[in-house]
Amino acid sequence: MPDAEPPTMPMPAYLPRPGTEAHLPSVGEMTRPIHRAAPHLPALDGIRGVAIFGVLVFHTGNLPGGFLGVDLFFALSGYLITGLLLREVQATGRVSLMSFWGRRIRRLFPALAVLLAVVTVVVRLVADPTMVRSTLSDGPWVQANLVNWHLLAESATYWDRFGPSRVFEHLWSIAVEEQFYVVWPVVVLIIAAFTRRVAPRIATVAMVASVASLVLMVLLVDPADPTRVYTGTDTRAFSLLLGAAVAVVPLRAGRWGRFALPLLVIGMATLWAFADGTTSGWLYTGGLFAHSLAAALLIGLVALQPRALVSKAFAARPLRWLGRISYSLYLWHWPVYVLLSPERIGLDGWLRTVVVIAVSIALAALSKYFVEDPIRFRARWAKGRPGVMTFAAATVALILVWVLVPEPPAPGIDLSGLG
């Protein structure tokens, strides 16, 4: 699943700095304007690293429940985004939607645009006509951040690993997050406009909406193919919203917190080892909700207890680095897996898995250091009016890719045997 947040994303204003004692803030503390930045928490980068590792190993067929890494990503995104929005409200009394969406575009669009263009050209050059057609069909919907609904409309089952491969099918989760980024800041802005008790109201809305999302999942699930409820924005919103709720509901980091952290890790690891997206029907009647809640609580407690043993484990340097490249790694890993098929490279099993992961990491690192970071941190043309013009030009360029890359001719029908 995608990493949608920068490594230094501020945390909610009432969270303690590392090394200080956690306490339960009053409503006044939660609503008082605070202008100082929150500290960076390295363990959250490590949590990203664990999430992307789970997804990678799942997609290579070696960890049945690794797809739950997506829920961990969702919970972390909801947590970080809500913390950022709450701090902005506390500091200014409002949310600047244009600034927020501009930051999201600078963070997410450049790497995605490069992926879409490069993979489409490569697929056209080396893949079979069926994959070329699906790539040209799915690409515009990825660009519009609606590919999850497009795939559902085409009845493309997420769990059928033996059907025709689609190089962009994993980007359904990017679409879910992007749709959340469009709606949730508006919700927070409306709440801030009508009440001074912003944090409690955000928590209430997030928790009520989470339960509503769960109810939809239970009502709409098809046991034979749960793709609709797994990739639908309405039925997956609870993963993001539970993270949002934990961001604004104060947690105590007392004795129970020290015991809760390892228990949460053990429980989630057990699910990752044994859950299955097609045979574990309980996932869609509350299991995914429980896992997302556990993920959100894990994130919140790690933020409160940066010196806890579990937090230090998540802050290990290899995990942190993997977390920092997790967005691009998520983008690239599935096209690499599909294109480096056993037939094409002559490898299978764990050896192919190692090759796929190594190539994916290399491409992700190139994307981060030569595309993501320069545009986010150093490119002046990516901000303000020049940024708007650049985004418009890149959008048009991608549209031209979908228009100008030739689609293979439709297969002919042999009528010689008739008549």
PDB file of C-alpha atoms in Angstrom, residues 8-113:
ATOM      1  CA  THR A   8       8.560  14.601   8.847  1.00  0.00           C
ATOM      2  CA  MET A   9       4.787  14.938   8.945  1.00  0.00           C
ATOM      3  CA  PRO A  10       3.763  16.725  12.184  1.00  0.00           C
ATOM      4  CA  MET A  11       1.895  14.771  14.802  1.00  0.00           C
ATOM      5  CA  PRO A  12      -1.089  15.997  16.802  1.00  0.00           C
ATOM      6  CA  ALA A  13      -0.195  18.928  19.010  1.00  0.00           C
ATOM      7  CA  TYR A  14      -0.999  17.218  22.270  1.00  0.00           C
ATOM      8  CA  LEU A  15       1.414  14.313  21.727  1.00  0.00           C
ATOM      9  CA  PRO A  16       4.485  14.444  23.970  1.00  0.00           C
ATOM     10  CA  ARG A  17       7.978  14.898  22.654  1.00  0.00           C
ATOM     11  CA  PRO A  18      10.260  11.869  22.925  1.00  0.00           C
ATOM     12  CA  GLY A  19      11.444  11.365  26.453  1.00  0.00           C
ATOM     13  CA  THR A  20       8.622  13.272  28.114  1.00  0.00           C
ATOM     14  CA  GLU A  21       5.756  11.819  30.115  1.00  0.00           C
ATOM     15  CA  ALA A  22       2.452  11.288  28.357  1.00  0.00           C
ATOM     16  CA  HIS A  23      -0.642  12.807  29.954  1.00  0.00           C
ATOM     17  CA  LEU A  24      -4.331  13.107  29.217  1.00  0.00           C
ATOM     18  CA  PRO A  25      -4.897  16.614  27.794  1.00  0.00           C
ATOM     19  CA  SER A  26      -7.886  18.726  28.577  1.00  0.00           C
ATOM     20  CA  VAL A  27     -10.228  19.997  25.893  1.00  0.00           C
ATOM     21  CA  GLY A  28      -8.533  23.366  26.237  1.00  0.00           C
ATOM     22  CA  GLU A  29      -5.138  21.826  25.522  1.00  0.00           C
ATOM     23  CA  MET A  30      -6.515  20.074  22.460  1.00  0.00           C
ATOM     24  CA  THR A  31      -8.027  23.250  21.020  1.00  0.00           C
ATOM     25  CA  ARG A  32      -5.458  25.867  22.040  1.00  0.00           C
ATOM     26  CA  PRO A  33      -3.428  27.160  19.072  1.00  0.00           C
ATOM     27  CA  ILE A  34       0.064  25.652  19.073  1.00  0.00           C
ATOM     28  CA  HIS A  35       2.643  26.799  16.560  1.00  0.00           C
ATOM     29  CA  ARG A  36       5.703  24.681  17.314  1.00  0.00           C
ATOM     30  CA  ALA A  37       6.345  21.710  15.074  1.00  0.00           C
ATOM     31  CA  ALA A  38       5.958  18.197  16.375  1.00  0.00           C
ATOM     32  CA  PRO A  39       9.040  15.970  16.476  1.00  0.00           C
ATOM     33  CA  HIS A  40       9.811  13.445  13.810  1.00  0.00           C
ATOM     34  CA  LEU A  41       9.189   9.893  15.006  1.00  0.00           C
ATOM     35  CA  PRO A  42      11.566   7.434  13.300  1.00  0.00           C
ATOM     36  CA  ALA A  43       9.489   4.423  14.391  1.00  0.00           C
ATOM     37  CA  LEU A  44       6.670   5.505  12.079  1.00  0.00           C
ATOM     38  CA  ASP A  45       9.037   5.208   9.118  1.00  0.00           C
ATOM     39  CA  GLY A  46       9.789   1.693  10.335  1.00  0.00           C
ATOM     40  CA  ILE A  47       6.085   0.877  10.507  1.00  0.00           C
ATOM     41  CA  ARG A  48       5.861   1.902   6.865  1.00  0.00           C
ATOM     42  CA  GLY A  49       8.774  -0.405   6.153  1.00  0.00           C
ATOM     43  CA  VAL A  50       7.001  -3.340   7.802  1.00  0.00           C
ATOM     44  CA  ALA A  51       3.798  -2.568   5.873  1.00  0.00           C
ATOM     45  CA  ILE A  52       5.473  -2.461   2.469  1.00  0.00           C
ATOM     46  CA  PHE A  53       7.499  -5.597   3.242  1.00  0.00           C
ATOM     47  CA  GLY A  54       4.286  -7.465   4.047  1.00  0.00           C
ATOM     48  CA  VAL A  55       2.674  -6.387   0.782  1.00  0.00           C
ATOM     49  CA  LEU A  56       5.778  -7.294  -1.239  1.00  0.00           C
ATOM     50  CA  VAL A  57       6.026 -10.782   0.212  1.00  0.00           C
ATOM     51  CA  PHE A  58       2.266 -11.322  -0.155  1.00  0.00           C
ATOM     52  CA  HIS A  59       2.290 -10.387  -3.825  1.00  0.00           C
ATOM     53  CA  THR A  60       5.113 -12.846  -4.450  1.00  0.00           C
ATOM     54  CA  GLY A  61       2.963 -15.584  -2.896  1.00  0.00           C
ATOM     55  CA  ASN A  62       4.960 -16.116   0.305  1.00  0.00           C
ATOM     56  CA  LEU A  63       2.897 -14.520   3.105  1.00  0.00           C
ATOM     57  CA  PRO A  64      -0.863 -15.244   3.060  1.00  0.00           C
ATOM     58  CA  GLY A  65      -1.909 -12.280   5.185  1.00  0.00           C
ATOM     59  CA  GLY A  66       0.669  -9.791   3.934  1.00  0.00           C
ATOM     60  CA  PHE A  67      -2.118  -7.887   2.167  1.00  0.00           C
ATOM     61  CA  LEU A  68      -3.003  -6.570   5.644  1.00  0.00           C
ATOM     62  CA  GLY A  69      -0.039  -4.255   5.223  1.00  0.00           C
ATOM     63  CA  VAL A  70      -2.436  -2.139   3.186  1.00  0.00           C
ATOM     64  CA  ASP A  71      -4.586  -1.612   6.297  1.00  0.00           C
ATOM     65  CA  LEU A  72      -1.494  -0.601   8.248  1.00  0.00           C
ATOM     66  CA  PHE A  73      -0.723   1.963   5.548  1.00  0.00           C
ATOM     67  CA  PHE A  74      -4.299   3.223   5.593  1.00  0.00           C
ATOM     68  CA  ALA A  75      -4.339   3.620   9.381  1.00  0.00           C
ATOM     69  CA  LEU A  76      -1.002   5.439   9.322  1.00  0.00           C
ATOM     70  CA  SER A  77      -2.155   7.784   6.560  1.00  0.00           C
ATOM     71  CA  GLY A  78      -5.378   8.610   8.400  1.00  0.00           C
ATOM     72  CA  TYR A  79      -3.408   9.219  11.593  1.00  0.00           C
ATOM     73  CA  LEU A  80      -0.797  11.495  10.021  1.00  0.00           C
ATOM     74  CA  ILE A  81      -3.148  13.458   7.800  1.00  0.00           C
ATOM     75  CA  THR A  82      -5.565  14.128  10.655  1.00  0.00           C
ATOM     76  CA  GLY A  83      -2.723  15.180  12.940  1.00  0.00           C
ATOM     77  CA  LEU A  84      -1.546  17.648  10.295  1.00  0.00           C
ATOM     78  CA  LEU A  85      -5.033  19.044   9.727  1.00  0.00           C
ATOM     79  CA  LEU A  86      -5.674  19.402  13.463  1.00  0.00           C
ATOM     80  CA  ARG A  87      -2.430  21.301  13.993  1.00  0.00           C
ATOM     81  CA  GLU A  88      -3.332  23.653  11.155  1.00  0.00           C
ATOM     82  CA  VAL A  89      -6.740  24.307  12.699  1.00  0.00           C
ATOM     83  CA  GLN A  90      -5.138  24.920  16.091  1.00  0.00           C
ATOM     84  CA  ALA A  91      -2.651  27.367  14.592  1.00  0.00           C
ATOM     85  CA  THR A  92      -4.887  29.240  12.130  1.00  0.00           C
ATOM     86  CA  GLY A  93      -8.494  28.321  12.923  1.00  0.00           C
ATOM     87  CA  ARG A  94      -9.067  26.901   9.473  1.00  0.00           C
ATOM     88  CA  VAL A  95      -7.796  24.493   6.807  1.00  0.00           C
ATOM     89  CA  SER A  96      -6.278  25.785   3.580  1.00  0.00           C
ATOM     90  CA  LEU A  97      -7.610  23.262   1.098  1.00  0.00           C
ATOM     91  CA  MET A  98      -5.543  24.558  -1.813  1.00  0.00           C
ATOM     92  CA  SER A  99      -2.326  24.326   0.208  1.00  0.00           C
ATOM     93  CA  PHE A 100      -3.201  20.856   1.444  1.00  0.00           C
ATOM     94  CA  TRP A 101      -4.082  19.510  -1.994  1.00  0.00           C
ATOM     95  CA  GLY A 102      -1.025  21.204  -3.489  1.00  0.00           C
ATOM     96  CA  ARG A 103       1.217  19.382  -1.028  1.00  0.00           C
ATOM     97  CA  ARG A 104      -0.515  16.091  -1.809  1.00  0.00           C
ATOM     98  CA  ILE A 105       0.015  16.598  -5.536  1.00  0.00           C
ATOM     99  CA  ARG A 106       3.701  17.449  -5.092  1.00  0.00           C
ATOM    100  CA  ARG A 107       4.111  14.411  -2.869  1.00  0.00           C
ATOM    101  CA  LEU A 108       2.247  11.807  -4.904  1.00  0.00           C
ATOM    102  CA  PHE A 109       1.820  12.848  -8.519  1.00  0.00           C
ATOM    103  CA  PRO A 110       5.406  13.055  -9.886  1.00  0.00           C
ATOM    104  CA  ALA A 111       6.399   9.476  -9.018  1.00  0.00           C
ATOM    105  CA  LEU A 112       3.012   8.177 -10.144  1.00  0.00           C
ATOM    106  CA  ALA A 113       3.224  10.025 -13.467  1.00  0.00           C
TER     107      ALA A 113
END
